JSON list of C-alpha atoms in Angstrom, two decimals:
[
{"chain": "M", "resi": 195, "resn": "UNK", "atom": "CA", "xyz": [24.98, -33.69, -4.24]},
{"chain": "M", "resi": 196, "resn": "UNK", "atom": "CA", "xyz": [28.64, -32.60, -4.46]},
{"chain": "M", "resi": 197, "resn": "UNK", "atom": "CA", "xyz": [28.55, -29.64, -5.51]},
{"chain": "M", "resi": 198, "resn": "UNK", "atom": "CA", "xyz": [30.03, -26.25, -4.27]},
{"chain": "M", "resi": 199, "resn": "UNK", "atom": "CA", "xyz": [28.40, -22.97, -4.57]},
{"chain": "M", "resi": 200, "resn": "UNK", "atom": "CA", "xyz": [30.53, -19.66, -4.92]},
{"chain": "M", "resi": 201, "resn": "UNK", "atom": "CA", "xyz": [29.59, -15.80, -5.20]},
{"chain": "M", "resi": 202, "resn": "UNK", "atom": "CA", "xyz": [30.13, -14.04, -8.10]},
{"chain": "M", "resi": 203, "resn": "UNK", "atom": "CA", "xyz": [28.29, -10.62, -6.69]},
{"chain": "M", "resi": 204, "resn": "UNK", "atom": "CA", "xyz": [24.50, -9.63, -6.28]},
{"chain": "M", "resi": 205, "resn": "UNK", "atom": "CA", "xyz": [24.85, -8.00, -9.76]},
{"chain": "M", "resi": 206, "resn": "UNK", "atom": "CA", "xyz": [27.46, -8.95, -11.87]},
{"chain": "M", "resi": 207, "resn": "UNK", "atom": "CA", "xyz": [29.65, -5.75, -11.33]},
{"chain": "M", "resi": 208, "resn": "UNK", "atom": "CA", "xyz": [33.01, -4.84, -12.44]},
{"chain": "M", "resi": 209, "resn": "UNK", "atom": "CA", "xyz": [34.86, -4.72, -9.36]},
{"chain": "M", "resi": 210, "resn": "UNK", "atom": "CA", "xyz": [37.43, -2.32, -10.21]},
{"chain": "M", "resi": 211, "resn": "UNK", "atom": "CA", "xyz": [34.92, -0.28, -11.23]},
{"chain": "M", "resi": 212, "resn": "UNK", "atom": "CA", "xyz": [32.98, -0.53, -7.77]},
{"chain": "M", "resi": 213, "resn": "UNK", "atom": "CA", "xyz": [33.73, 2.01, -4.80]},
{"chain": "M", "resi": 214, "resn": "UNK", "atom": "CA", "xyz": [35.79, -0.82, -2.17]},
{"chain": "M", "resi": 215, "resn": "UNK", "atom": "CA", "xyz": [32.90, 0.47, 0.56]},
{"chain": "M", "resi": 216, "resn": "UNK", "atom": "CA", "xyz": [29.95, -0.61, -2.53]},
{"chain": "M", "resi": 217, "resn": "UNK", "atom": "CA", "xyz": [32.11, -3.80, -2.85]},
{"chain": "M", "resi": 218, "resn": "UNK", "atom": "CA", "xyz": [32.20, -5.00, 0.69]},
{"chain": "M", "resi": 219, "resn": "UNK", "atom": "CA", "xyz": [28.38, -4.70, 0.94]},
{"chain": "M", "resi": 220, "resn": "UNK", "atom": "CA", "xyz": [27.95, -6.37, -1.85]},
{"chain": "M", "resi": 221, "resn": "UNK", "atom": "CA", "xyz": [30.50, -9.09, -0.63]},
{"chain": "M", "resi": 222, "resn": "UNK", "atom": "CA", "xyz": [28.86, -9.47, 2.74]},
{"chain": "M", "resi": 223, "resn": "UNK", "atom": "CA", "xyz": [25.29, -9.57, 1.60]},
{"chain": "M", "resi": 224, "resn": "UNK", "atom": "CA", "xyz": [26.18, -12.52, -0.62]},
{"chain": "M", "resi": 225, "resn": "UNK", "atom": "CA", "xyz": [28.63, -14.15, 1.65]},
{"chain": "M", "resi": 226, "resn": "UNK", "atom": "CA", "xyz": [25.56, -13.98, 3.95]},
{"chain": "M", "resi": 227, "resn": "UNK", "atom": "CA", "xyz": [22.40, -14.69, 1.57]},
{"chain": "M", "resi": 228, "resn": "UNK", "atom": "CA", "xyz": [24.53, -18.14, 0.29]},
{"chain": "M", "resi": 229, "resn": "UNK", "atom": "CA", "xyz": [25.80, -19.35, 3.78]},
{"chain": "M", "resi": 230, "resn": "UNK", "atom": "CA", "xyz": [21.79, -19.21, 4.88]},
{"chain": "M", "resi": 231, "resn": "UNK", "atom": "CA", "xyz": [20.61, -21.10, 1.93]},
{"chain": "M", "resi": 232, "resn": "UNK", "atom": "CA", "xyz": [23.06, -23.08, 0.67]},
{"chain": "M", "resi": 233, "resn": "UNK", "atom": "CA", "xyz": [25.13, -23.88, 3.71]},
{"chain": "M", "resi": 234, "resn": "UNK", "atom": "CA", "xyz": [28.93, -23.12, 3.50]},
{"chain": "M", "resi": 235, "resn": "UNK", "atom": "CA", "xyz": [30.41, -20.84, 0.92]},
{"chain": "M", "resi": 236, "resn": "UNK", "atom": "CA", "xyz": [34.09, -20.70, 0.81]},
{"chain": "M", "resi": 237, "resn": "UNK", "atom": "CA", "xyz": [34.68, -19.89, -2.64]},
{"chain": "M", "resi": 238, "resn": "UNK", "atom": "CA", "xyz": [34.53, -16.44, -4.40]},
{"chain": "M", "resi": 239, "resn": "UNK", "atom": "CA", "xyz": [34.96, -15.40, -8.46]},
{"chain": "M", "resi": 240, "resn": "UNK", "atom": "CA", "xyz": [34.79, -12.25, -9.99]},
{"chain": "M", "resi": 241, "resn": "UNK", "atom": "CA", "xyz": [32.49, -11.10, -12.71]},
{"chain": "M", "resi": 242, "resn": "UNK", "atom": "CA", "xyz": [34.60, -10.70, -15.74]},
{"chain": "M", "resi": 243, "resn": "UNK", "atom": "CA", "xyz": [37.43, -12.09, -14.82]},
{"chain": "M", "resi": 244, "resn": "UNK", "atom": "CA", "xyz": [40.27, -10.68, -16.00]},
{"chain": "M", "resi": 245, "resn": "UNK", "atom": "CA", "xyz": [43.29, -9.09, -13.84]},
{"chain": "M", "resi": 246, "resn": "UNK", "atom": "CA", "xyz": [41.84, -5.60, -14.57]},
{"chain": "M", "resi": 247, "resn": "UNK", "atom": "CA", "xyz": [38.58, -6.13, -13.48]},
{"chain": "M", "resi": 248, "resn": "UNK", "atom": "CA", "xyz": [39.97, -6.63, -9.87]},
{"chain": "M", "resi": 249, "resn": "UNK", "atom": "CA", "xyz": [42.12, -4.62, -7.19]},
{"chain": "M", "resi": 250, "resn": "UNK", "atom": "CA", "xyz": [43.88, -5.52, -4.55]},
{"chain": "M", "resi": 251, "resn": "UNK", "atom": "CA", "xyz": [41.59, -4.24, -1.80]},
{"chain": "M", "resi": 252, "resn": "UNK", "atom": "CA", "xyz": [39.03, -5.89, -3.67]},
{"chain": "M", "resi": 253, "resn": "UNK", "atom": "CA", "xyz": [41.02, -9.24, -2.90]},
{"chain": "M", "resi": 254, "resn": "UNK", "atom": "CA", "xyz": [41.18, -8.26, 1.12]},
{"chain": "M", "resi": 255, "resn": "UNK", "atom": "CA", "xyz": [38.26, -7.20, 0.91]},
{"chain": "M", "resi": 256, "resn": "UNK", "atom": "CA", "xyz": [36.91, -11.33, -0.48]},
{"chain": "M", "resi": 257, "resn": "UNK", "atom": "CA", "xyz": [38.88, -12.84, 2.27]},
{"chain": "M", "resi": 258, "resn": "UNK", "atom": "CA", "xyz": [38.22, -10.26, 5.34]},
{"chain": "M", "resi": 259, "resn": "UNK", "atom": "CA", "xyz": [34.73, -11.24, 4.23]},
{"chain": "M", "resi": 260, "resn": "UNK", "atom": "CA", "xyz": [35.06, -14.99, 4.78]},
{"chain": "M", "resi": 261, "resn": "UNK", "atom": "CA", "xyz": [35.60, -16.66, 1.35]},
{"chain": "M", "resi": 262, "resn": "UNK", "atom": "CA", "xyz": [38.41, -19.09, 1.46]},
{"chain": "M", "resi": 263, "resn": "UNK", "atom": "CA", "xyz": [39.63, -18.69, -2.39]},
{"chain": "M", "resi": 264, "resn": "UNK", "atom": "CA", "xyz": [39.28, -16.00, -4.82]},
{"chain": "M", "resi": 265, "resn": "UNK", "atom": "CA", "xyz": [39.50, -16.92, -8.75]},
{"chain": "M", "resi": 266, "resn": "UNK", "atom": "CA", "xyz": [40.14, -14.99, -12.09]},
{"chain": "M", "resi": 267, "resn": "UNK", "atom": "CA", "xyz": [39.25, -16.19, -15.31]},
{"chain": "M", "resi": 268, "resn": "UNK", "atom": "CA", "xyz": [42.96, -15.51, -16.81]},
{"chain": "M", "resi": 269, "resn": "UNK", "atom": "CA", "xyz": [44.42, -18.76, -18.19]},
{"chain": "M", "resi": 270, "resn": "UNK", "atom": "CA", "xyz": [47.20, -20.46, -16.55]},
{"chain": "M", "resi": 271, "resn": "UNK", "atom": "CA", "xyz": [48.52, -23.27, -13.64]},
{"chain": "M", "resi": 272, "resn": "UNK", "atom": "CA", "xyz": [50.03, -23.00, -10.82]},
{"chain": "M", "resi": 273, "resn": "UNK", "atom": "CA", "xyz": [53.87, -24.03, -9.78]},
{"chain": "M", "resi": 274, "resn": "UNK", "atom": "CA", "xyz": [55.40, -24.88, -6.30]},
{"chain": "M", "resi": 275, "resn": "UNK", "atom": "CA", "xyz": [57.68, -22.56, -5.03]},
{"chain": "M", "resi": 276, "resn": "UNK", "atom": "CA", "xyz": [60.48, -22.37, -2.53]},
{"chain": "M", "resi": 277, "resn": "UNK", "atom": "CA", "xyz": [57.76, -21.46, 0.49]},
{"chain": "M", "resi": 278, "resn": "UNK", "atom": "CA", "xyz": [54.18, -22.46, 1.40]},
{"chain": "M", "resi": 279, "resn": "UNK", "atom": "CA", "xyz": [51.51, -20.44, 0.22]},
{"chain": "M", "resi": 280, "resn": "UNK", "atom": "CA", "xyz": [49.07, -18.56, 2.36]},
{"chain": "M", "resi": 281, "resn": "UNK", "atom": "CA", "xyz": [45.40, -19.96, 1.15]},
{"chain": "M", "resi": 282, "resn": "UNK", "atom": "CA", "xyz": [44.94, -15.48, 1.27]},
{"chain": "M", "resi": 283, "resn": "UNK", "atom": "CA", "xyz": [47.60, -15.13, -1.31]},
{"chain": "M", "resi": 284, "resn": "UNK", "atom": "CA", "xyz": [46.29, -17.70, -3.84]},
{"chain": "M", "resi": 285, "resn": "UNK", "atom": "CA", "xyz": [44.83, -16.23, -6.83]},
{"chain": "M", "resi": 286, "resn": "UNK", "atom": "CA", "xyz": [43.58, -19.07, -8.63]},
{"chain": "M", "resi": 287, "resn": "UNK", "atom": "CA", "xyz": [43.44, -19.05, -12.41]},
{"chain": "M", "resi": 288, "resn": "UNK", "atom": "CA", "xyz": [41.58, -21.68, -14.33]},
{"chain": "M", "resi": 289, "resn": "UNK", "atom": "CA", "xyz": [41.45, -22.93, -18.02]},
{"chain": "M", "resi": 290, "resn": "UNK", "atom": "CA", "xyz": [37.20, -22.78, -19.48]},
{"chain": "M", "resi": 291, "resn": "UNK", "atom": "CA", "xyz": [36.77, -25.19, -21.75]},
{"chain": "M", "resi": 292, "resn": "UNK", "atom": "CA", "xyz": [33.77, -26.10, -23.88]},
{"chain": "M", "resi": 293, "resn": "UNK", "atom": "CA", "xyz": [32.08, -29.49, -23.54]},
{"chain": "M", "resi": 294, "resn": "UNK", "atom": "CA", "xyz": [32.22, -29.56, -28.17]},
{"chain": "M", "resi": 295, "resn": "UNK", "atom": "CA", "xyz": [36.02, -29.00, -27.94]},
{"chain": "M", "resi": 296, "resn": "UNK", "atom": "CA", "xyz": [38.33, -32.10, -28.80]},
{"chain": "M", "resi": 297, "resn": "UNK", "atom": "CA", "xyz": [40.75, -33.23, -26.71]},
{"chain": "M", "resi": 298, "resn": "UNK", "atom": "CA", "xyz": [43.66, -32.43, -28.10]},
{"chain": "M", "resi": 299, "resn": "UNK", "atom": "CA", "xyz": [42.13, -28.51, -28.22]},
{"chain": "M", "resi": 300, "resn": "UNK", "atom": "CA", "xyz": [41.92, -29.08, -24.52]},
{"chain": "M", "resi": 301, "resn": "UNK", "atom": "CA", "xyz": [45.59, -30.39, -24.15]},
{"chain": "M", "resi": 302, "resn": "UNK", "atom": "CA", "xyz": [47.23, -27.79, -26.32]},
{"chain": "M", "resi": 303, "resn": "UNK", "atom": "CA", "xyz": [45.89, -25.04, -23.81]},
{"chain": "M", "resi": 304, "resn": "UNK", "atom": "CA", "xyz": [46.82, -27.08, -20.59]},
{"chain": "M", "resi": 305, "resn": "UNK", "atom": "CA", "xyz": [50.18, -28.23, -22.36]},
{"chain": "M", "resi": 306, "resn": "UNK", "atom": "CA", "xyz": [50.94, -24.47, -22.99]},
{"chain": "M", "resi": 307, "resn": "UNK", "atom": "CA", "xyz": [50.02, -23.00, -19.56]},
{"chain": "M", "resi": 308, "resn": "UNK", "atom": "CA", "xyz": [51.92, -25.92, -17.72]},
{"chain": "M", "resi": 309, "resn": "UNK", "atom": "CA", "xyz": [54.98, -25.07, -19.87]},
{"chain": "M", "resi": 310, "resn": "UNK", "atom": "CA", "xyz": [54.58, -21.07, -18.84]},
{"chain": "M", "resi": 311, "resn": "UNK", "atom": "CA", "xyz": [53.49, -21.80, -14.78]},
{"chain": "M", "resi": 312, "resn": "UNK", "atom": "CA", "xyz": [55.59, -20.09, -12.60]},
{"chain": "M", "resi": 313, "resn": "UNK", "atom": "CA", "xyz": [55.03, -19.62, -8.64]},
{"chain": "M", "resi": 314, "resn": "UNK", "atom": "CA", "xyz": [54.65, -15.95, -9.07]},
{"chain": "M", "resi": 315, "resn": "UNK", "atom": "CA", "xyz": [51.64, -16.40, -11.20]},
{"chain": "M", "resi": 316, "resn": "UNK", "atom": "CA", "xyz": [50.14, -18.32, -7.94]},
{"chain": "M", "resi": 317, "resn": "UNK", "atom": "CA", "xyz": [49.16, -14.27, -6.82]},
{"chain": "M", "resi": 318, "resn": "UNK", "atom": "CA", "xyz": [47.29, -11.65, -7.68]},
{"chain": "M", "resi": 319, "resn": "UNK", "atom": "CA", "xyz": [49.39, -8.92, -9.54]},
{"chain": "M", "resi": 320, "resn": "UNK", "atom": "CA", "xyz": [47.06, -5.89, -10.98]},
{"chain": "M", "resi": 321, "resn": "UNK", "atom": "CA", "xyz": [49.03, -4.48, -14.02]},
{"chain": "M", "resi": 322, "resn": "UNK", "atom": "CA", "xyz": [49.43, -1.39, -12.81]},
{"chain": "M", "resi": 323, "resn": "UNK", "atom": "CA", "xyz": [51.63, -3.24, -9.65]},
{"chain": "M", "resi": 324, "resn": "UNK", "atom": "CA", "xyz": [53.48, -5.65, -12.18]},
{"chain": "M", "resi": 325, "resn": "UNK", "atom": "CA", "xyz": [57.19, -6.30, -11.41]}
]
């Protein structure tokens, strides 16, 4: 009907949390149980969301798997830079919004992130590792 399906773990763990080896099994096993069922999976988010909920080998470890994007739940856009980008190096952030908001709620928020994009905040950058 349209519609993509994504993982988001077997049991809503906090990644960073998770031992990388508990991670990858967890990874596979959905990678695997969603292909079967739902056909194609390409798309992975993390429970929680936020930058410190994550690590970096929990990113390689979502790609080496097979998922073809990884996404946070921090705010923001993303700018073009001066190179491609590597699909593996995107860490996409998104915007939630509620269906009651009004528009111009909406707008302020995607106003206010376009104004702050910048192609550094295309990747993921734990922060601990911040420049």
């Amino acid at each position: 009907m349209g519609h993509e399906i994504g993982s988001h773990t077997m049991n809503h763990m906090n990644v960073a949390t998770t031992q990388i080896p508990d991670f990858a099994a967890d990874c596979q096993k959905t990678f695997a149980i969603l292909n079967q069922r739902c056909g194609e999976v390409k798309h992975f988010a993390f429970p929680y969301g936020r930058y410190f909920h994550f690590s970096e080998s929990a990113r390689k470890v979502v790609f080496d798997t097979g998922f073809n994007s990884c996404a946070s739940a921090e705010r923001g856009c993303h700018a073009n830079g001066l190179r491609p980008i590597n699909l593996h190096e995107l860490f996409i952030r998104r915007d939630h919004v509620l269906l009651d908001w009004k528009t111009d709620h909406i707008m302020h928020f995607l106003l206010e992130n376009s104004k702050n994009a910048d192609f550094e905040q295309n990747f993921y950058e734990h922060p601990k590792e911040a420049k």
